[in-house]
Amino acid sequence: MLKSLAPNSSIAVLGSGISGLTFSFFLNRLRPDVKIHIFEKSKQVGGWIRSEEHETFHFEKGPRTLRGTNTGTLMLLDLLTKIGANDKVLGLHKDSLANKKYLLSPFSDVHGNNAKLLQVPQDFSSFVKFMFDPLSKDLILGLLKEPWQPKLKYSDESVDHFFNRRFATKLSENIVSAIVHGIYAGDVKKLSVKAIFPRLPEMEQESGSIIRYMIAQYRTKKNVKQKVDPFLADYEKLIGTSLSFKNISLFLKNFPMLSFQGGLQKLPISLKNHLSQIENIKFHFDSKIKNIALESGKVALTDHDQVYLVDHVRSTINTNELAKIISPVVPSSTKKKSVFKSKANGPGLVKCLSWLHYTNILMCNIYIPKHVSKSITGFGYLVPRSMSSQASKLLGVIFDSDIETAMTPNFTEANITAINSNSASPKQLQKFSDQFVNNDLPKYTKLTLMLGGHYLKSEADMPGSAESKHAVKAILSNHLNIDLDEFASLPDFKMEITKIPNCIPQYEVGYLDLKRKVQNAASKEFNDQISFGGMAFGDGVGIPDCVQNAFKDSATLSGI
């Protein structure tokens, strides 16, 4: 349980990614008396959000978009409005061709390749094609059987086990695994359904069936008044906003994805520039924290050779790295496997933090200074586990040039004024959003391939550059009929392979139990003077999840 900060307290924030920056922004708004030290081990802000600039283009080395209609997104939009960066926000309209998403399917394509791209349903025609594709084999039968499957006791289980139990088909292997690859780069056989799809087991407990629950919700939807999100209500009360969250939410339903002009890292950079002007906030770049320990009611943090005494530490960094710099208070010889299974008070904080697993990603960015026809336009495609033998450990491919060309600036001052208008009805907001549909063809080709994830057991398993480039060339040739060698001699052609080790935390079966143990250990060993944000023990791995968690915990610490 977090304790509110006393007047004129000080706090150390570890990491200057979106979690650490938004937390610092919210806490400063709520408690301007609190001194905030932000420690960053590198020379720049952004964390895993990293945009690498080249002369005429940029590569995204991490996330490039965020979900449109989401509580955390609304908070972030209001924050950007407050710092004057809202006009840099870009949106992808749902009716743009670049919003089409695909899965790799076993069917041969028109070129005779042994795999093709199957569109995720957006309309009736694509729905019919999807349902009769080999990838969706037995899906209809599984949907018909689901309402009659027995309800089991509410307990943790893997995503794969849950879907196989409820639908009795290969839904997990063929479809759900692809979705999980795109978000967690994880293994459906290991990830916890309660942690990453919490509503599904809740539906089963409430109605005995997911299908029956959804039918009941559909029937009562017209008679149920839409509830105000409690987090947004708290946000409006504590932070205040000039935006009409109701109207913005209706408008954003037409924009499933948002980004930022010049690359997504420009967003945290804009926030950093704002925070740097505040007297009670100080950045410490190139930091090298050696030790964190509780001393006489304060938390002592050693950066290089200087010791900072603060009242609270907010960590948003990799928990395995954090475990290396925390001075253990309660020694424990407990083996790793007992972290999940022990019914006692559990091991110490260091042991718990070191148990969380992270995936390793191999990312390939490609830029071709001309438009290359892929035969399809869209956001990109994901690869199901069942197709792994056809894809060289590929998780998915993003069509960056399609997305960037279709993005439009939606949140200029004039647009916000129009959206905020009290007289703006849902139909008017829909009509207003339609002007932002953009289906122009890109003048260049930019792709990002993500490989590895749970297929790589450790960082040591990551292949070398030559092997990776060979795999990428084969993938693009087989899946998109693109021969990279044909364009390699062009002046601005660029192909970069980047290893991103230990980047996405894995919410495996037992994760929620581990999260409780971490919180209990932090309470006992650090007297609730350390808390955790970011992807590891926050509220999810998405950018909006991190922003919402940052607000929630800053509000608690503020004591307001």
Coordinates of C-alpha atoms in Angstrom, one line a residue:
M1 CA 0.0 0.0 0.0
L2 CA 1.6 3.3 -1.1
K3 CA 1.9 6.0 1.5
S4 CA 1.3 9.6 0.7
L5 CA 4.3 11.9 0.7
A6 CA 4.9 14.4 3.4
P7 CA 5.2 18.1 2.6
N8 CA 8.5 19.0 0.7
S9 CA 9.4 15.3 0.2
S10 CA 11.8 14.1 -2.4
I11 CA 11.5 11.2 -4.8
A12 CA 13.8 9.4 -7.2
V13 CA 12.3 8.2 -10.5
L14 CA 14.3 5.4 -12.2
G15 CA 14.0 5.6 -15.9
S16 CA 12.9 8.3 -18.3
G17 CA 10.6 6.3 -20.6
I18 CA 7.0 7.3 -21.0
S19 CA 6.2 5.8 -17.5
G20 CA 8.8 7.8 -15.6
L21 CA 8.1 11.0 -17.5
T22 CA 4.3 10.9 -17.2
F23 CA 4.5 9.9 -13.5
S24 CA 6.8 12.9 -12.9
F25 CA 4.4 15.2 -14.8
F26 CA 1.4 14.1 -12.9
L27 CA 3.1 14.1 -9.5
N28 CA 4.4 17.6 -10.1
R29 CA 0.9 18.8 -11.0
L30 CA -0.5 17.3 -7.9
R31 CA 2.4 18.1 -5.5
P32 CA 4.6 20.9 -6.8
D33 CA 6.4 21.0 -3.4
V34 CA 7.9 17.5 -4.1
K35 CA 11.5 17.4 -5.4
I36 CA 11.8 14.9 -8.2
H37 CA 15.0 13.4 -9.4
I38 CA 14.8 11.5 -12.7
F39 CA 17.7 9.1 -13.2
E40 CA 18.4 7.8 -16.7
K41 CA 21.3 5.5 -17.6
S42 CA 21.5 6.7 -21.2
K43 CA 21.9 10.1 -22.8
Q44 CA 18.3 10.4 -24.0
V45 CA 14.7 10.0 -22.8
G46 CA 12.2 7.5 -24.2
G47 CA 13.1 4.1 -22.8
W48 CA 12.0 1.5 -25.4
I49 CA 10.5 4.3 -27.5
R50 CA 13.4 5.1 -29.8
S51 CA 13.2 6.8 -33.2
E52 CA 16.5 6.8 -35.1
E53 CA 16.8 9.7 -37.5
H54 CA 18.4 9.5 -40.9
E55 CA 18.7 12.3 -43.5
T56 CA 15.4 11.8 -45.2
F57 CA 13.6 9.3 -42.9
H58 CA 13.5 7.8 -39.5
F59 CA 13.5 4.2 -38.2
E60 CA 11.4 3.2 -35.2
K61 CA 13.4 0.9 -33.0
G62 CA 10.5 0.2 -30.6
P63 CA 6.8 1.2 -30.4
R64 CA 5.5 3.5 -33.1
T65 CA 1.8 3.8 -32.3
L66 CA -0.6 3.8 -29.4
R67 CA -4.2 2.7 -29.1
G68 CA -6.7 5.4 -29.9
T69 CA -9.7 4.9 -27.7
N70 CA -8.2 4.2 -24.3
T71 CA -8.2 5.9 -20.8
G72 CA -4.5 6.3 -20.8
T73 CA -4.5 7.8 -24.3
L74 CA -7.1 10.4 -23.3
M75 CA -4.8 11.4 -20.3
L76 CA -1.8 11.6 -22.6
L77 CA -3.7 13.8 -25.1
D78 CA -4.7 16.1 -22.3
L79 CA -1.1 16.2 -21.1
L80 CA 0.2 17.0 -24.6
T81 CA -2.4 19.8 -24.8
K82 CA -1.1 21.2 -21.5
I83 CA 2.5 21.4 -22.8
G84 CA 1.5 22.7 -26.2
A85 CA 2.4 19.5 -28.3
N86 CA -1.1 18.4 -29.2
D87 CA -0.7 19.6 -32.8
K88 CA 2.0 17.0 -33.3
V89 CA -0.3 14.1 -32.7
L90 CA -1.2 12.0 -35.8
G91 CA -4.2 9.7 -36.3
L92 CA -4.9 6.7 -38.5
H93 CA -8.5 6.6 -39.6
K94 CA -10.3 3.3 -39.3
D95 CA -11.4 3.5 -42.9
S96 CA -7.9 4.0 -44.2
L97 CA -6.4 1.1 -46.2
A98 CA -3.4 1.3 -43.9
N99 CA -5.7 0.1 -41.0
K100 CA -6.1 -3.3 -42.6
K101 CA -4.4 -6.1 -40.6
Y102 CA -3.3 -9.5 -41.7
L103 CA -2.3 -12.9 -40.4
L104 CA 0.0 -15.4 -42.1
S105 CA -2.1 -18.3 -43.4
P106 CA -1.1 -21.7 -44.8
F107 CA -2.9 -21.2 -48.1
S108 CA -0.7 -20.7 -51.1
D109 CA -0.9 -17.2 -52.7
V110 CA -1.2 -16.1 -56.3
H111 CA 2.6 -16.3 -56.8
G112 CA 2.6 -19.9 -55.6
N113 CA 4.3 -19.2 -52.3
N114 CA 3.5 -21.6 -49.5
A115 CA 2.0 -19.0 -47.3
K116 CA -0.4 -16.0 -47.9
L117 CA -1.7 -13.0 -46.0
L118 CA -5.2 -13.4 -44.7
Q119 CA -7.0 -10.1 -43.8
V120 CA -8.5 -9.8 -40.3
P121 CA -12.2 -9.2 -40.8
Q122 CA -13.3 -5.6 -41.3
D123 CA -16.5 -6.2 -43.3
F124 CA -18.7 -9.1 -44.4
S125 CA -16.6 -10.0 -47.4
S126 CA -13.4 -10.3 -45.4
F127 CA -15.3 -12.1 -42.6
V128 CA -16.5 -14.8 -45.0
K129 CA -13.0 -15.3 -46.4
F130 CA -11.5 -15.4 -42.9
M131 CA -14.0 -18.0 -41.7
F132 CA -13.3 -20.4 -44.6
D133 CA -9.6 -20.1 -44.6
P134 CA -7.5 -23.1 -43.3
L135 CA -6.2 -20.8 -40.5
S136 CA -9.8 -20.6 -39.1
K137 CA -10.5 -24.4 -39.5
D138 CA -13.1 -25.6 -36.9
L139 CA -13.6 -22.1 -35.6
I140 CA -17.3 -22.0 -36.3
L141 CA -17.7 -25.4 -34.6
G142 CA -15.7 -24.1 -31.6
L143 CA -17.9 -21.0 -31.3
L144 CA -21.0 -23.2 -31.4
K145 CA -19.6 -25.6 -28.8
E146 CA -18.4 -22.9 -26.4
P147 CA -21.7 -22.1 -24.6
W148 CA -22.0 -25.7 -23.6
Q149 CA -18.5 -26.2 -22.2
P150 CA -18.5 -26.7 -18.4
K151 CA -17.4 -23.8 -16.2
L152 CA -14.3 -24.5 -14.1
K153 CA -13.2 -23.0 -10.8
Y154 CA -11.6 -19.6 -11.2
S155 CA -7.9 -20.2 -11.3
D156 CA -4.9 -19.2 -13.3
E157 CA -4.1 -21.1 -16.5
S158 CA -2.3 -20.4 -19.7
V159 CA -3.9 -18.6 -22.6
D160 CA -3.5 -21.7 -24.7
H161 CA -5.2 -24.0 -22.1
F162 CA -8.1 -21.6 -21.6
F163 CA -8.9 -21.3 -25.3
N164 CA -8.5 -25.0 -26.0
R165 CA -10.7 -25.7 -23.0
R166 CA -13.5 -23.2 -23.9
F167 CA -13.5 -23.6 -27.7
A168 CA -12.0 -27.1 -28.2
T169 CA -10.2 -26.0 -31.4
K170 CA -6.9 -24.7 -32.6
L171 CA -8.1 -21.1 -32.0
S172 CA -5.1 -20.4 -29.7
E173 CA -2.5 -21.9 -32.0
N174 CA -3.8 -20.3 -35.2
I175 CA -5.2 -16.9 -34.2
V176 CA -4.7 -16.0 -30.5
S177 CA -1.0 -16.7 -30.7
A178 CA -0.6 -14.2 -33.5
I179 CA -2.2 -11.5 -31.4
V180 CA 0.0 -12.4 -28.4
H181 CA 3.1 -12.2 -30.7
G182 CA 2.2 -8.7 -31.7
I183 CA 1.8 -7.4 -28.1
Y184 CA 4.0 -9.6 -25.9
A185 CA 6.3 -11.5 -28.3
G186 CA 5.3 -14.3 -25.9
D187 CA 4.2 -17.9 -25.8
V188 CA 0.5 -18.6 -25.4
K189 CA 1.4 -21.9 -23.7
K190 CA 3.1 -20.0 -20.9
L191 CA 1.3 -16.6 -20.6
S192 CA -1.4 -16.2 -18.0
V193 CA -4.9 -15.6 -19.3
K194 CA -5.9 -13.9 -16.1
A195 CA -3.0 -11.4 -16.5
I196 CA -3.3 -10.6 -20.2
F197 CA -7.0 -11.3 -21.0
P198 CA -8.6 -10.8 -17.5
R199 CA -12.1 -10.2 -18.8
L200 CA -12.4 -13.6 -20.4
P201 CA -12.2 -15.8 -17.3
E202 CA -14.4 -13.2 -15.5
M203 CA -17.0 -13.7 -18.3
E204 CA -16.8 -17.5 -17.8
Q205 CA -17.4 -17.1 -14.1
E206 CA -20.3 -14.6 -14.5
S207 CA -22.2 -16.3 -17.2
G208 CA -20.7 -19.8 -17.5
S209 CA -19.8 -19.0 -21.1
I210 CA -18.0 -16.2 -23.1
I211 CA -20.5 -16.4 -25.9
R212 CA -23.6 -16.3 -23.6
Y213 CA -22.0 -13.3 -21.7
M214 CA -21.5 -11.4 -25.0
I215 CA -25.1 -12.1 -26.2
A216 CA -26.5 -10.9 -22.8
Q217 CA -24.4 -7.7 -23.0
Y218 CA -25.6 -7.0 -26.5
R219 CA -29.2 -7.4 -25.6
T220 CA -28.9 -5.0 -22.6
K221 CA -26.5 -2.6 -24.2
K222 CA -29.2 -0.2 -25.4
N223 CA -30.7 0.0 -21.9
V224 CA -27.5 0.6 -20.0
K225 CA -26.3 4.1 -19.5
Q226 CA -22.6 4.5 -20.3
K227 CA -20.6 4.8 -17.1
V228 CA -18.0 7.4 -16.6
D229 CA -14.5 5.9 -16.3
P230 CA -13.5 6.3 -12.6
F231 CA -9.9 7.1 -13.5
L232 CA -11.0 9.8 -15.9
A233 CA -13.3 11.2 -13.3
D234 CA -10.4 11.3 -10.8
Y235 CA -8.2 12.8 -13.5
E236 CA -10.6 15.6 -14.2
K237 CA -11.1 16.3 -10.5
L238 CA -7.3 16.2 -9.6
I239 CA -5.5 17.4 -12.7
G240 CA -8.2 19.2 -14.5
T241 CA -8.7 19.2 -18.3
S242 CA -9.8 21.6 -21.0
L243 CA -10.8 18.6 -23.2
S244 CA -14.3 17.1 -23.4
F245 CA -13.3 13.5 -22.7
K246 CA -16.8 12.4 -23.8
N247 CA -16.4 14.1 -27.2
I248 CA -12.8 13.1 -27.6
S249 CA -13.6 9.5 -26.9
L250 CA -16.4 9.5 -29.6
F251 CA -14.0 11.1 -32.1
L252 CA -11.2 8.6 -31.3
K253 CA -13.4 5.6 -32.0
N254 CA -12.6 6.5 -35.6
F255 CA -8.9 6.4 -35.0
P256 CA -7.7 3.1 -33.7
M257 CA -4.0 4.2 -33.8
L258 CA -2.2 7.4 -33.0
S259 CA 1.4 8.5 -33.5
F260 CA 3.6 11.6 -33.4
Q261 CA 5.2 13.7 -36.1
G262 CA 8.8 12.9 -36.7
G263 CA 8.8 9.6 -34.8
L264 CA 7.2 8.5 -31.6
Q265 CA 10.3 9.4 -29.5
K266 CA 9.5 13.0 -30.2
L267 CA 6.6 12.6 -27.7
P268 CA 8.8 11.8 -24.6
I269 CA 11.3 14.4 -25.9
S270 CA 8.6 17.1 -25.8
L271 CA 7.6 16.0 -22.3
K272 CA 11.2 16.1 -21.2
N273 CA 11.7 19.6 -22.6
H274 CA 8.7 20.8 -20.6
L275 CA 9.8 19.0 -17.3
S276 CA 13.3 20.5 -17.6
Q277 CA 11.9 24.0 -17.1
I278 CA 10.4 23.1 -13.7
E279 CA 12.5 24.1 -10.8
N280 CA 11.7 21.0 -8.6
I281 CA 12.5 18.5 -11.3
K282 CA 16.0 17.5 -12.2
F283 CA 17.3 15.0 -14.8
H284 CA 20.4 12.9 -14.2
F285 CA 21.6 11.4 -17.5
D286 CA 24.4 8.8 -17.8
S287 CA 23.5 7.7 -14.3
K288 CA 25.0 4.6 -12.9
I289 CA 23.1 3.6 -9.8
K290 CA 25.1 1.2 -7.7
N291 CA 23.0 0.7 -4.7
I292 CA 19.5 1.3 -3.2
A293 CA 18.9 0.8 0.5
L294 CA 16.7 1.9 3.3
E295 CA 18.6 4.0 5.9
S296 CA 17.0 5.7 8.9
G297 CA 13.6 6.3 7.3
K298 CA 15.0 7.4 4.0
V299 CA 15.9 5.6 0.8
A300 CA 19.6 6.0 0.0
L301 CA 20.4 5.9 -3.7
T302 CA 24.0 5.9 -4.9
D303 CA 24.6 7.3 -8.4
H304 CA 28.2 7.0 -9.4
D305 CA 29.8 8.2 -6.1
Q306 CA 27.1 10.5 -4.9
V307 CA 24.4 9.5 -2.4
Y308 CA 20.9 10.9 -2.7
L309 CA 18.5 10.5 0.3
V310 CA 14.9 10.5 -0.9
D311 CA 11.6 9.6 0.7
H312 CA 10.4 7.4 -2.1
V313 CA 11.8 5.5 -5.2
R314 CA 9.6 5.0 -8.2
S315 CA 11.2 2.3 -10.5
T316 CA 10.1 2.0 -14.1
I317 CA 13.2 0.0 -15.2
N318 CA 13.8 -3.7 -15.9
T319 CA 13.2 -5.5 -12.7
N320 CA 16.1 -7.9 -13.2
E321 CA 18.4 -4.9 -13.4
L322 CA 16.7 -3.4 -10.4
A323 CA 17.3 -6.5 -8.4
K324 CA 21.1 -6.1 -8.9
I325 CA 21.2 -2.7 -7.2
I326 CA 18.8 -3.3 -4.3
S327 CA 20.4 -4.2 -1.0
P328 CA 18.5 -7.2 0.2
V329 CA 17.0 -6.9 3.7
V330 CA 15.5 -10.4 4.1
P331 CA 18.0 -13.0 2.9
S332 CA 16.3 -15.9 1.1
S333 CA 17.7 -19.2 -0.1
T334 CA 14.4 -20.0 -1.8
K335 CA 14.8 -21.5 -5.3
K336 CA 13.3 -19.6 -8.2
K337 CA 10.4 -22.1 -8.9
S338 CA 9.0 -21.6 -5.3
V339 CA 8.4 -17.9 -6.0
F340 CA 5.1 -18.9 -7.7
K341 CA 4.3 -22.0 -5.6
S342 CA 5.3 -21.0 -2.0
K343 CA 2.3 -20.4 0.3
A344 CA 4.5 -18.8 3.0
N345 CA 5.3 -15.1 3.0
G346 CA 7.6 -15.7 0.1
P347 CA 11.2 -14.8 -0.7
G348 CA 12.7 -11.3 -0.5
L349 CA 12.3 -8.5 -2.9
V350 CA 15.5 -9.2 -4.8
K351 CA 14.5 -12.8 -5.5
C352 CA 11.0 -11.8 -6.7
L353 CA 12.3 -9.0 -9.0
S354 CA 14.8 -11.3 -10.6
W355 CA 12.2 -14.0 -11.4
L356 CA 10.3 -12.0 -14.0
H357 CA 11.2 -13.1 -17.5
Y358 CA 11.7 -10.8 -20.5
T359 CA 11.8 -11.6 -24.2
N360 CA 14.5 -10.8 -26.6
I361 CA 13.6 -9.2 -29.9
L362 CA 15.6 -9.0 -33.2
M363 CA 14.4 -6.1 -35.2
C364 CA 15.1 -5.4 -38.9
N365 CA 14.3 -1.9 -40.3
I366 CA 14.3 -1.5 -44.1
Y367 CA 14.0 1.7 -46.2
I368 CA 13.7 1.7 -50.0
P369 CA 13.6 5.1 -51.6
K370 CA 10.8 4.2 -53.9
H371 CA 7.3 2.7 -53.7
V372 CA 7.5 -1.1 -54.0
S373 CA 4.2 -2.8 -54.7
K374 CA 3.4 -5.4 -52.0
S375 CA 0.0 -6.4 -53.7
I376 CA -1.6 -5.4 -50.4
T377 CA -1.8 -2.2 -48.3
G378 CA -2.2 -2.2 -44.5
F379 CA -0.7 -2.0 -41.1
G380 CA 1.1 -5.2 -41.4
Y381 CA 0.8 -8.9 -40.5
L382 CA 1.3 -11.2 -37.6
V383 CA 2.5 -14.8 -37.6
P384 CA 0.6 -17.5 -35.6
R385 CA 2.5 -20.1 -33.7
S386 CA 1.2 -22.7 -36.1
M387 CA 3.0 -21.0 -39.0
S388 CA 6.4 -20.7 -37.2
S389 CA 8.0 -23.3 -39.5
Q390 CA 7.2 -21.2 -42.5
A391 CA 8.6 -17.9 -41.0
S392 CA 12.1 -18.3 -39.4
K393 CA 11.0 -17.2 -35.9
L394 CA 9.1 -14.2 -37.4
L395 CA 6.6 -12.6 -35.1
G396 CA 5.3 -10.0 -37.5
V397 CA 5.9 -7.3 -40.1
I398 CA 4.9 -3.7 -40.0
F399 CA 4.3 -1.7 -43.2
D400 CA 5.7 1.6 -41.8
S401 CA 5.4 3.5 -45.1
D402 CA 1.7 2.7 -45.5
I403 CA 1.0 3.8 -41.9
E404 CA 3.1 7.0 -42.0
T405 CA 1.5 8.1 -45.3
A406 CA -2.1 7.5 -44.0
M407 CA -1.5 9.4 -40.7
T408 CA -3.0 12.9 -40.5
P409 CA -2.7 15.7 -37.9
N410 CA -6.0 15.5 -36.0
F411 CA -5.5 17.6 -32.8
T412 CA -4.6 21.1 -33.9
E413 CA -6.2 23.9 -31.8
A414 CA -8.9 24.4 -34.4
N415 CA -9.8 20.7 -34.5
I416 CA -9.9 20.4 -30.7
T417 CA -12.2 23.4 -30.6
A418 CA -14.5 21.7 -33.0
I419 CA -14.4 18.4 -31.2
N420 CA -14.9 20.1 -27.8
S421 CA -18.0 21.9 -28.9
N422 CA -21.1 21.3 -26.7
S423 CA -23.2 21.1 -29.8
A424 CA -21.1 18.4 -31.4
S425 CA -23.3 15.3 -31.7
P426 CA -22.0 11.7 -32.4
K427 CA -23.1 12.0 -36.0
Q428 CA -21.3 15.4 -36.4
L429 CA -18.1 14.0 -34.9
Q430 CA -18.3 11.0 -37.2
K431 CA -18.7 13.3 -40.2
F432 CA -15.9 15.5 -39.0
S433 CA -13.6 12.5 -38.6
D434 CA -14.3 11.3 -42.2
Q435 CA -12.3 14.2 -43.7
F436 CA -9.1 12.5 -42.3
V437 CA -9.4 9.3 -44.3
N438 CA -6.1 9.2 -46.3
N439 CA -5.5 6.5 -48.9
D440 CA -2.6 8.1 -50.7
L441 CA 0.2 5.7 -51.9
P442 CA 3.5 6.2 -50.2
K443 CA 6.4 7.4 -52.3
Y444 CA 8.9 5.1 -50.5
T445 CA 8.8 1.7 -48.8
K446 CA 9.6 1.2 -45.2
L447 CA 9.2 -2.1 -43.3
T448 CA 10.0 -3.4 -39.9
L449 CA 10.3 -7.1 -39.2
M450 CA 10.2 -8.4 -35.6
L451 CA 11.8 -11.8 -34.9
G452 CA 12.6 -13.9 -31.9
G453 CA 10.6 -13.3 -28.8
H454 CA 9.7 -16.5 -27.0
Y455 CA 11.5 -18.5 -29.8
L456 CA 14.8 -17.3 -28.4
K457 CA 15.4 -18.9 -25.0
S458 CA 18.1 -16.4 -24.1
E459 CA 20.0 -13.4 -25.4
A460 CA 22.8 -15.8 -26.4
D461 CA 20.4 -17.4 -28.9
M462 CA 20.1 -14.2 -30.9
P463 CA 21.5 -14.8 -34.4
G464 CA 24.3 -12.7 -36.0
S465 CA 23.8 -10.0 -38.6
A466 CA 24.5 -12.1 -41.6
E467 CA 22.2 -14.9 -40.6
S468 CA 19.4 -12.4 -39.7
K469 CA 19.7 -10.6 -43.1
H470 CA 19.5 -13.9 -44.9
A471 CA 16.3 -14.8 -43.0
V472 CA 14.8 -11.4 -43.6
K473 CA 15.4 -11.6 -47.4
A474 CA 13.8 -15.1 -47.5
I475 CA 10.8 -13.9 -45.5
L476 CA 10.2 -10.8 -47.8
S477 CA 10.6 -12.9 -50.9
N478 CA 8.2 -15.6 -49.8
H479 CA 5.5 -13.5 -48.1
L480 CA 5.5 -10.2 -50.0
N481 CA 7.3 -11.2 -53.3
I482 CA 10.0 -8.5 -52.6
D483 CA 13.6 -9.1 -53.7
L484 CA 15.7 -6.9 -51.5
D485 CA 18.8 -7.4 -53.7
E486 CA 17.0 -5.6 -56.5
F487 CA 17.0 -2.4 -54.4
A488 CA 20.2 -2.7 -52.4
S489 CA 22.2 -0.5 -54.9
L490 CA 19.9 2.5 -54.6
P491 CA 21.6 5.5 -53.0
D492 CA 19.4 5.8 -49.9
F493 CA 18.6 2.1 -49.4
K494 CA 19.0 1.1 -45.7
M495 CA 18.8 -2.1 -43.8
E496 CA 19.5 -2.3 -40.1
I497 CA 19.5 -5.2 -37.7
T498 CA 19.0 -4.3 -34.1
K499 CA 19.2 -6.7 -31.1
I500 CA 16.8 -5.6 -28.3
P501 CA 17.5 -7.9 -25.3
N502 CA 15.2 -8.3 -22.3
C503 CA 12.6 -5.8 -23.5
I504 CA 9.1 -7.1 -22.9
P505 CA 8.1 -8.7 -19.5
Q506 CA 6.3 -11.9 -19.7
Y507 CA 3.1 -12.3 -17.7
E508 CA 3.4 -16.0 -17.3
V509 CA 1.1 -18.3 -15.3
G510 CA 1.7 -17.2 -11.7
Y511 CA 2.4 -13.6 -12.6
L512 CA -0.4 -12.1 -10.5
D513 CA 0.8 -14.0 -7.5
L514 CA 4.4 -12.8 -8.2
K515 CA 3.1 -9.2 -8.4
R516 CA 1.5 -9.5 -5.0
K517 CA 4.7 -11.0 -3.5
V518 CA 6.7 -8.1 -5.0
Q519 CA 4.3 -5.6 -3.4
N520 CA 4.4 -7.4 0.0
A521 CA 8.2 -7.6 -0.1
A522 CA 8.5 -3.9 -1.0
S523 CA 6.2 -3.1 1.9
K524 CA 8.2 -5.1 4.4
E525 CA 11.7 -4.4 3.3
F526 CA 11.3 -0.7 2.2
N527 CA 8.4 0.4 4.3
D528 CA 6.3 1.1 1.2
Q529 CA 8.9 3.6 0.1
I530 CA 9.5 2.0 -3.3
S531 CA 6.9 1.5 -6.0
F532 CA 6.8 0.0 -9.5
G533 CA 5.6 1.4 -12.7
G534 CA 6.3 0.8 -16.4
M535 CA 5.6 -2.6 -18.1
A536 CA 6.8 -5.0 -15.4
F537 CA 4.4 -4.5 -12.4
G538 CA 2.2 -1.7 -13.6
D539 CA -1.1 -2.2 -15.5
G540 CA 0.1 -3.6 -18.8
V541 CA 2.8 -3.3 -21.5
G542 CA 1.1 -0.7 -23.7
I543 CA 1.9 3.0 -23.7
P544 CA -1.7 3.9 -22.5
D545 CA -1.5 1.3 -19.8
C546 CA 1.8 2.8 -18.5
V547 CA 0.3 6.4 -18.6
Q548 CA -2.8 5.3 -16.7
N549 CA -0.7 3.5 -14.0
A550 CA 1.5 6.6 -13.7
F551 CA -1.5 8.8 -12.9
K552 CA -3.1 6.3 -10.5
D553 CA 0.1 5.9 -8.4
S554 CA 1.0 9.6 -8.5
A555 CA -2.5 10.4 -7.2
T556 CA -2.1 7.9 -4.4
L557 CA 1.4 9.3 -3.4
S558 CA 0.2 12.8 -3.6
G559 CA -2.3 12.2 -0.8
I560 CA -4.8 14.6 -2.3

